[in-house]
mmCIF file of C-alpha atoms in Angstrom:
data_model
loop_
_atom_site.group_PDB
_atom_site.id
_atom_site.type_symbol
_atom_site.label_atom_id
_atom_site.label_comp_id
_atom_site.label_asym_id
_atom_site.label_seq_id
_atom_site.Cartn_x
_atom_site.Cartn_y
_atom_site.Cartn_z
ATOM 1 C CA UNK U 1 76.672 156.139 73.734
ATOM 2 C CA UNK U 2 77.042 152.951 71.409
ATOM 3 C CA UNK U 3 75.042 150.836 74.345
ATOM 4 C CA UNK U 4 72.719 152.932 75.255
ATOM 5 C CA UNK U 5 69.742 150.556 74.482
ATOM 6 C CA UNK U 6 71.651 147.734 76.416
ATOM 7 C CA UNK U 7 71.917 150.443 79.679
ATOM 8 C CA UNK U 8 68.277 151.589 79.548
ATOM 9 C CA UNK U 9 66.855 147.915 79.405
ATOM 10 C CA UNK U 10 69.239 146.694 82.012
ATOM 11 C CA UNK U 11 68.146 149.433 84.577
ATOM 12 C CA UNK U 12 64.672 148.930 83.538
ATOM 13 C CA UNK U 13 64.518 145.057 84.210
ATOM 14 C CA UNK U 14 66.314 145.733 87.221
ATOM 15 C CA UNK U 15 63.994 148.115 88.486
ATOM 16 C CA UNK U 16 61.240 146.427 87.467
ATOM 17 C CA UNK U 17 62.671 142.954 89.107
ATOM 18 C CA UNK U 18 63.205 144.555 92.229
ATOM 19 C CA UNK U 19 59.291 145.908 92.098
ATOM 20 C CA UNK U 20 58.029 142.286 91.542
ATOM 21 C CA UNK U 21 60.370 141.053 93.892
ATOM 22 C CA UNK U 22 59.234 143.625 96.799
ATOM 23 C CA UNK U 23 55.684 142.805 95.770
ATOM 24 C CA UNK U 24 56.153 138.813 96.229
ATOM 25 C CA UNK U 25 55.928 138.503 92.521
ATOM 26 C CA UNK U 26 59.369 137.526 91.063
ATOM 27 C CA UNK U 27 58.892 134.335 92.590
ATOM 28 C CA UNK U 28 54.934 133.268 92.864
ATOM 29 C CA UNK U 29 54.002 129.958 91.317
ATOM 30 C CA UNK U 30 57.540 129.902 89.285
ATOM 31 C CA UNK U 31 59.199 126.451 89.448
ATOM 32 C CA UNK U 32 62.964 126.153 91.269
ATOM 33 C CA UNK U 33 64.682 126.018 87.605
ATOM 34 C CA UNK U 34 62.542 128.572 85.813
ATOM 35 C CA UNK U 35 64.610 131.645 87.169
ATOM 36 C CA UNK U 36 68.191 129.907 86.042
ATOM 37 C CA UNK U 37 66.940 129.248 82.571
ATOM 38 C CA UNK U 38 65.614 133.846 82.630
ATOM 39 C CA UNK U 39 69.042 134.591 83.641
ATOM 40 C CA UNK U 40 70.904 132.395 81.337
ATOM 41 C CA UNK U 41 68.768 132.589 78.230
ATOM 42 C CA UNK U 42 68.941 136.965 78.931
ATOM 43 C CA UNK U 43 73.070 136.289 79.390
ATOM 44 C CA UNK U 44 73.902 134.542 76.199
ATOM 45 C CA UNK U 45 71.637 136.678 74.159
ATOM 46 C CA UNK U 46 72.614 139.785 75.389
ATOM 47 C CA UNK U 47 76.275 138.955 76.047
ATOM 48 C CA UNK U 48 76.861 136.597 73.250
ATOM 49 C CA UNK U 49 74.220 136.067 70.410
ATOM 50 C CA UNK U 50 72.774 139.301 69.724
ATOM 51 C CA UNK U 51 76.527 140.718 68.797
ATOM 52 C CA UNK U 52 77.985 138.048 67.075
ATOM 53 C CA UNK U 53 74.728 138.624 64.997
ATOM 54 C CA UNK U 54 74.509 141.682 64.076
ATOM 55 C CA UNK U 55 78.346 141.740 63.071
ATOM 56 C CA UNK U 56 77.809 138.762 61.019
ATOM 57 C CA UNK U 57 74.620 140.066 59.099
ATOM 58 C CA UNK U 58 77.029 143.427 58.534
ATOM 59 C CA UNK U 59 80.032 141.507 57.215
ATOM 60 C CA UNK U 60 77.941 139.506 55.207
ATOM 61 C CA UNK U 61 76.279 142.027 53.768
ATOM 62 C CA UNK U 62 79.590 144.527 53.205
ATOM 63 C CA UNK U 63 81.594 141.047 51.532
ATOM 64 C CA UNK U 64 77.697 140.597 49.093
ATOM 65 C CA UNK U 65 77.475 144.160 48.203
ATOM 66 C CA UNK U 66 80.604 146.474 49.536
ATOM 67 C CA UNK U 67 78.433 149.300 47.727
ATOM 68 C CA UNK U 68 76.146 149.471 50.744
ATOM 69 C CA UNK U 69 78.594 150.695 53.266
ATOM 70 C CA UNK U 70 77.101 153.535 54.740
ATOM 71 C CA UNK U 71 74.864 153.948 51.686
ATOM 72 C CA UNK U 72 71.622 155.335 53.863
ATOM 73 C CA UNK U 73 73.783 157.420 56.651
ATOM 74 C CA UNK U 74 72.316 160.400 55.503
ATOM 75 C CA UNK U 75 68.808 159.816 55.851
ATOM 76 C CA UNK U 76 66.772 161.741 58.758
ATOM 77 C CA UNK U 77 67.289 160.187 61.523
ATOM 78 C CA UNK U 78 63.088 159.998 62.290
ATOM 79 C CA UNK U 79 62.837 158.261 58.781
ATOM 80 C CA UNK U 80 65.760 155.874 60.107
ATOM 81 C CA UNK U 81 64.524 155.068 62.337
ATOM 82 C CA UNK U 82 60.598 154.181 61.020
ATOM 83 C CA UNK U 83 62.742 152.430 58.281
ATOM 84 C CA UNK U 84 64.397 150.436 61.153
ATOM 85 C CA UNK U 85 61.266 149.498 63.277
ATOM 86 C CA UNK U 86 58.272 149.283 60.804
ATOM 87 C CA UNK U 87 60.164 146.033 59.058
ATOM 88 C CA UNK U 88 62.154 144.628 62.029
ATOM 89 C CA UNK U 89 58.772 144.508 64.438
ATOM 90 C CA UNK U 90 56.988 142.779 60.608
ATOM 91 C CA UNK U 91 59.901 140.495 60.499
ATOM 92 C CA UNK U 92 59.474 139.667 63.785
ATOM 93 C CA UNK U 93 55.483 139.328 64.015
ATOM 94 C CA UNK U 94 56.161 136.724 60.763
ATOM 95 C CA UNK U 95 59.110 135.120 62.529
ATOM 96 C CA UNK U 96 56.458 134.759 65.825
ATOM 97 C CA UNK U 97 53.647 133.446 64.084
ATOM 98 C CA UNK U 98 55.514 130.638 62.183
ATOM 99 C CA UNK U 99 56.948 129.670 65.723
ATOM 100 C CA UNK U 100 53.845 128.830 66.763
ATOM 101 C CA UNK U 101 52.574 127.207 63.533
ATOM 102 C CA UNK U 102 55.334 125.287 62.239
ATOM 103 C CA UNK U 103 56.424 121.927 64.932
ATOM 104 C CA UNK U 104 59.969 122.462 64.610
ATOM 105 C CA UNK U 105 59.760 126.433 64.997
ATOM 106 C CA UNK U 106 57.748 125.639 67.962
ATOM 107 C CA UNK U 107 60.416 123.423 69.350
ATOM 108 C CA UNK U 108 63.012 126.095 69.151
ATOM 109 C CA UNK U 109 60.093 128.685 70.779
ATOM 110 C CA UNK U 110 58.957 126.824 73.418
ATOM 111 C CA UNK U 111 61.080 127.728 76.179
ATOM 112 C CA UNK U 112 59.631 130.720 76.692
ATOM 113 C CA UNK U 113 56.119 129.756 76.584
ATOM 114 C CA UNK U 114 57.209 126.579 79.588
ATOM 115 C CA UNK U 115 57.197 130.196 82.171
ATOM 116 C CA UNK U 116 54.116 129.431 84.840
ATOM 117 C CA UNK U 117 53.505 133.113 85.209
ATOM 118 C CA UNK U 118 54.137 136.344 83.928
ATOM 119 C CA UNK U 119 57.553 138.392 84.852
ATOM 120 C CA UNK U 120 60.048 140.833 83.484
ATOM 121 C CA UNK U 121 62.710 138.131 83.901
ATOM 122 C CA UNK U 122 60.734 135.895 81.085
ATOM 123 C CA UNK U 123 61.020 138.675 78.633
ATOM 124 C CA UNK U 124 64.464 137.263 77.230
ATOM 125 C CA UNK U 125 63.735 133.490 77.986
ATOM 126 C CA UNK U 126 64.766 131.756 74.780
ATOM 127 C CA UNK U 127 66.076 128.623 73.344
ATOM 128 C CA UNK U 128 69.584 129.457 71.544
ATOM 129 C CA UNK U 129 68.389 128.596 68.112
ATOM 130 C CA UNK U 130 65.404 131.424 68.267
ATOM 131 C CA UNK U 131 67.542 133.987 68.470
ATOM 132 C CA UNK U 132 70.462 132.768 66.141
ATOM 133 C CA UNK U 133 67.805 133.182 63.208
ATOM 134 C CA UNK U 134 65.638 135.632 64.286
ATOM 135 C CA UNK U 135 65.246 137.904 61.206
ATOM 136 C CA UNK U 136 64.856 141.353 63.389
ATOM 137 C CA UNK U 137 68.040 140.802 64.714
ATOM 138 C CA UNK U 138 70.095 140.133 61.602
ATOM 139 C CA UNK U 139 67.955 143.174 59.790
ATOM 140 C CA UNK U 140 69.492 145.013 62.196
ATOM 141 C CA UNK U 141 72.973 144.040 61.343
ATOM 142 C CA UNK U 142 72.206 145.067 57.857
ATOM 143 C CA UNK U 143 71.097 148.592 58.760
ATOM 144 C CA UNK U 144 74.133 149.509 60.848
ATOM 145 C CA UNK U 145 76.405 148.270 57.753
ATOM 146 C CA UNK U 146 74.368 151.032 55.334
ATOM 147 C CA UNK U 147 74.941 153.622 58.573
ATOM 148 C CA UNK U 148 72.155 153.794 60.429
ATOM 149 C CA UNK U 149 73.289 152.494 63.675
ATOM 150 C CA UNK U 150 72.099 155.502 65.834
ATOM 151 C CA UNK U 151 68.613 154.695 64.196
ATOM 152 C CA UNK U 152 69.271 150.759 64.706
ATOM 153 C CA UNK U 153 70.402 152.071 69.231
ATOM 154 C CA UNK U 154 66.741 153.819 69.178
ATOM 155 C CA UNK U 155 64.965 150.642 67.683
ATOM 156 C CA UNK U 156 66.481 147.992 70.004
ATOM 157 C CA UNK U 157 65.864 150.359 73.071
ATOM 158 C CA UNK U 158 61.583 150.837 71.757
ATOM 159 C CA UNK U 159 61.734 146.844 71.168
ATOM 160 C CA UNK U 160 63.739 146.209 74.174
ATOM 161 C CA UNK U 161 61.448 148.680 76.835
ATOM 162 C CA UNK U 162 58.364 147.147 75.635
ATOM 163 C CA UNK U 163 59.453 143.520 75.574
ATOM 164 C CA UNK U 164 60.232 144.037 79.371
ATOM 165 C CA UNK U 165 57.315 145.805 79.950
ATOM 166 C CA UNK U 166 54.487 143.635 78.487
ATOM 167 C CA UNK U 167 56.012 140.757 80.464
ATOM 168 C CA UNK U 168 55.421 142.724 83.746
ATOM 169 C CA UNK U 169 54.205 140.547 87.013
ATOM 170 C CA UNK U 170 52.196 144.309 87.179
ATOM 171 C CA UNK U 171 49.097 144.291 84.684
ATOM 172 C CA UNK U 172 50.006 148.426 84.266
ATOM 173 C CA UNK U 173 47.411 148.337 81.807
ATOM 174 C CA UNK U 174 44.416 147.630 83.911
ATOM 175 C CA UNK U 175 43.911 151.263 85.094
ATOM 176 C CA UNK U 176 43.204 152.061 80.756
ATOM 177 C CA UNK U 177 39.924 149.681 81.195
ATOM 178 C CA UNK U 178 38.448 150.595 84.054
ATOM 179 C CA UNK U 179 38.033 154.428 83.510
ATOM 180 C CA UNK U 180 35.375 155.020 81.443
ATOM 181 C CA UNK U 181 37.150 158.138 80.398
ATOM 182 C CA UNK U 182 39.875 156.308 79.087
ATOM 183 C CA UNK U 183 38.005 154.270 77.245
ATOM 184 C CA UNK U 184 38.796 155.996 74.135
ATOM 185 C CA UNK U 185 42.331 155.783 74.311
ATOM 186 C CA UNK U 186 42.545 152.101 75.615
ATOM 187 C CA UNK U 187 40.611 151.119 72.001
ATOM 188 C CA UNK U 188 42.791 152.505 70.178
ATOM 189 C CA UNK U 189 45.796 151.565 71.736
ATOM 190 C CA UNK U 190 45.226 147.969 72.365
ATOM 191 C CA UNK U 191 44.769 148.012 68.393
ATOM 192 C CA UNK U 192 48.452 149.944 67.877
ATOM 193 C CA UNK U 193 50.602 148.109 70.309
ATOM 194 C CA UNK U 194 51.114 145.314 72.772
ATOM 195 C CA UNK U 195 49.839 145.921 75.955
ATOM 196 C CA UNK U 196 50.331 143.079 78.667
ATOM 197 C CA UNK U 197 46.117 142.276 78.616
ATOM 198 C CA UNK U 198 47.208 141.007 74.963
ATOM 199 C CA UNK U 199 50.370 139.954 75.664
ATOM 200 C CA UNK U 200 49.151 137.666 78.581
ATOM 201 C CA UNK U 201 46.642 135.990 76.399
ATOM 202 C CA UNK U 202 48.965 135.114 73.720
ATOM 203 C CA UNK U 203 50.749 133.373 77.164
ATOM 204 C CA UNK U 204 47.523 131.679 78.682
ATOM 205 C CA UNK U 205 48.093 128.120 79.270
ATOM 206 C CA UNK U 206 44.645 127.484 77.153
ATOM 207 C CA UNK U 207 42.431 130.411 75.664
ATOM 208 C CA UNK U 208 38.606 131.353 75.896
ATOM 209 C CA UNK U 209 37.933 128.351 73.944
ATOM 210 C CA UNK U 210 40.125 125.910 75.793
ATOM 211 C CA UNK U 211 42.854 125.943 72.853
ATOM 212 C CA UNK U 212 46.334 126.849 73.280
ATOM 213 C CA UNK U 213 46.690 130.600 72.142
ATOM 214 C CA UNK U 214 47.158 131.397 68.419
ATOM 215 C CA UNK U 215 47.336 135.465 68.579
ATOM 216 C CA UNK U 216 48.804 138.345 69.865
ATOM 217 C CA UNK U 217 51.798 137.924 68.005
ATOM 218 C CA UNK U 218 53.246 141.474 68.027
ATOM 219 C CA UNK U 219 56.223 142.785 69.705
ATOM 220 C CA UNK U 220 55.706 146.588 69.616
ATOM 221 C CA UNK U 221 52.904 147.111 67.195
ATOM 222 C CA UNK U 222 50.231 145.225 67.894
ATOM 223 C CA UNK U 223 49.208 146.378 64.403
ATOM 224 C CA UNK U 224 50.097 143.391 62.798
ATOM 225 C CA UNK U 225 48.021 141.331 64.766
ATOM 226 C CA UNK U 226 44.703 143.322 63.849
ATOM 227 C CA UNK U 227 45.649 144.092 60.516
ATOM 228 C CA UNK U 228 46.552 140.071 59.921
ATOM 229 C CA UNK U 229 43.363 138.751 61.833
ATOM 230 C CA UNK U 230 45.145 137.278 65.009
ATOM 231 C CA UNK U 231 44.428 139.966 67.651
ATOM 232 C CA UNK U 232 42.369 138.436 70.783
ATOM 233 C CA UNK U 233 41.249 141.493 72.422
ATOM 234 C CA UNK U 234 41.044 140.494 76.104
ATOM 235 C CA UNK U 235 40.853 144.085 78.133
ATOM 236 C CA UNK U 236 41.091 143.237 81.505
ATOM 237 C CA UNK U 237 40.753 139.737 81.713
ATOM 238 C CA UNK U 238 43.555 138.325 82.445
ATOM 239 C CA UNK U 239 44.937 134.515 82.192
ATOM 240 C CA UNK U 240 44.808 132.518 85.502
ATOM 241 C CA UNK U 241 47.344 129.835 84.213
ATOM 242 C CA UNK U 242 50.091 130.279 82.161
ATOM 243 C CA UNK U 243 52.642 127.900 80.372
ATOM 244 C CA UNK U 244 51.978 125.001 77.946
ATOM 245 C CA UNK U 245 49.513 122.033 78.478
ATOM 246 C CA UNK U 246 51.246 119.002 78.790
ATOM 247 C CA UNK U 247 54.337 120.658 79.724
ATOM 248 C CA UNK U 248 57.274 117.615 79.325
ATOM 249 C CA UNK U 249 59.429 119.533 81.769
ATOM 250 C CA UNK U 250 62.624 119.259 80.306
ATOM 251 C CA UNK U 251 65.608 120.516 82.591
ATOM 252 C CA UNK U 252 67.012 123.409 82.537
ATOM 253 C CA UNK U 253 70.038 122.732 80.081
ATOM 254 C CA UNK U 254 67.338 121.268 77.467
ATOM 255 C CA UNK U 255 65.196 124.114 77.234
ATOM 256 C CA UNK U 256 68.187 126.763 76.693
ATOM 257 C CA UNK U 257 70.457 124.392 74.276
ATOM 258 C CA UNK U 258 68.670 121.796 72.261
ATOM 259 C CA UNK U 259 69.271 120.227 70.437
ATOM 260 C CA UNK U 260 72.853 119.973 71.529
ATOM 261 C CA UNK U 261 71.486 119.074 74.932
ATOM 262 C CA UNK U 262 68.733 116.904 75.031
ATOM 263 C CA UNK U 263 66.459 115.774 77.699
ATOM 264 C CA UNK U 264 66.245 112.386 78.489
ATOM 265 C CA UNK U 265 62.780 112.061 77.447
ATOM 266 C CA UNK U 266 61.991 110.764 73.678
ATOM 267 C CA UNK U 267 61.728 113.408 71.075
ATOM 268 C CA UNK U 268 58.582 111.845 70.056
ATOM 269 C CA UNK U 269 57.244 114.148 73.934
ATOM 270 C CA UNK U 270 58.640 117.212 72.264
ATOM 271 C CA UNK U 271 55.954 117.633 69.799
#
């Protein structure tokens, strides 16, 4: 099934929603526009972006060097696939990082970070432009040109489970830190991949030492993050605020499309 990884994370974020929705949590502390800029931001990407992407980086890549077509399609599929992941989730980690380092990176990032709490729906909540040049994506693109598109389905439905998952209203982690026979496995773990203890401090309004987060940058392997010097190891304490200080509030239309929709406010506030 071609859209298999689009099917699974679908069902899952619907499932999921519906849990946090039962449980009063879809909706606690969010503000009336927040939930219209989750479903619009998850539309376009999914619907739109994402595609026109990955055919792009193909074609690209197929016009550059028509030599690559299909040139890995017979590699084993479990080396595909590590081939697909192990850069795409680096690429992304870099891609991360530099959105929160670099002012006008930030600017195209900071839509997601403007959520004022944790749930599934925020897991796609993007500005257009942070998608359009995400380098995951368009690595992606390249790998289905050279043939490894089953590998590429399997990669996008690891990244897409655990980006849902680590944005959870449900801290499913918790029960890892608070059995000291599971100690073990939570260490090691939290040091391998994202977990939502991590995950929520790289969201915290303001950190331990009253800073806006700088770690946790990781989308599946947390790896990066300790092997790079920017994991925060929280266990289970977990942020009481979350968003952005000084949060400008643009609208709605701002926050998914700028800058070919601007809020009124000056762009000197955007900083």
């Amino acid at each position: 099934m071609p859209h298999l990884d689009v099917l699974v994370v679908s069902a899952l974020l619907i499932v999921m929603g519906a849990l946090e929705l039962l449980a009063g949590r879809l909706l606690n502390r969010r503000q009336p526009d927040e939930l219209v800029v989750d479903a619009l931001s998850l539309g376009q990407f999914a619907l739109l972006i994402k595609p026109a992407v990955v055919a792009s980086a193909g074609l690209l890549l197929l016009q550059l060097l028509p030599q690559a077509h299909n040139l890995l399609a017979d590699m084993p599929l479990w080396q595909a696939v590590l081939l697909v992941v192990l850069p795409a989730d680096l690429l992304h980690y870099g891609y991360h990082r530099l959105g929160h380092s670099v002012p006008f990176m930030w600017r195209m990032h900071r839509t997601h970070h403007t959520a004022t709490a944790m749930s599934v729906s925020v897991a796609y909540r993007e500005n257009w432009r942070w998608y359009l040049f995400m380098p995951d994506i368009w690595y992606a693109g390249f790998m289905v040109a050279m043939g490894l598109g089953e590998a590429v389905l399997i990669s996008n439905l690891l990244f897409g489970c655990a980006n849902v998952l680590v944005h959870s209203a449900f801290a499913w982690d918790r029960w890892l830190y608070r059995s000291r026979w599971l100690a073990p496995l939570a260490w090691v773990l939290e040091r391998l991949v994202q977990l939502p203890s991590t995950h929520r401090a790289h969201h915290a309004e303001l950190n331990a030492e009253g800073k806006p987060p700088h770690e946790n940058f990781g989308q599946l392997l947390y790896l990066w993050d300790t092997l790079f010097g920017t994991a925060r190891f929280t266990r289970d304490h977990y942020p009481t605020r979350y968003g952005i200080p000084k949060d400008p509030h643009d609208p709605w239309y701002a926050q998914l499309w700028w800058p070919l929709l601007r809020s009124k406010k000056p762009d000197s506030e955007y900083n």
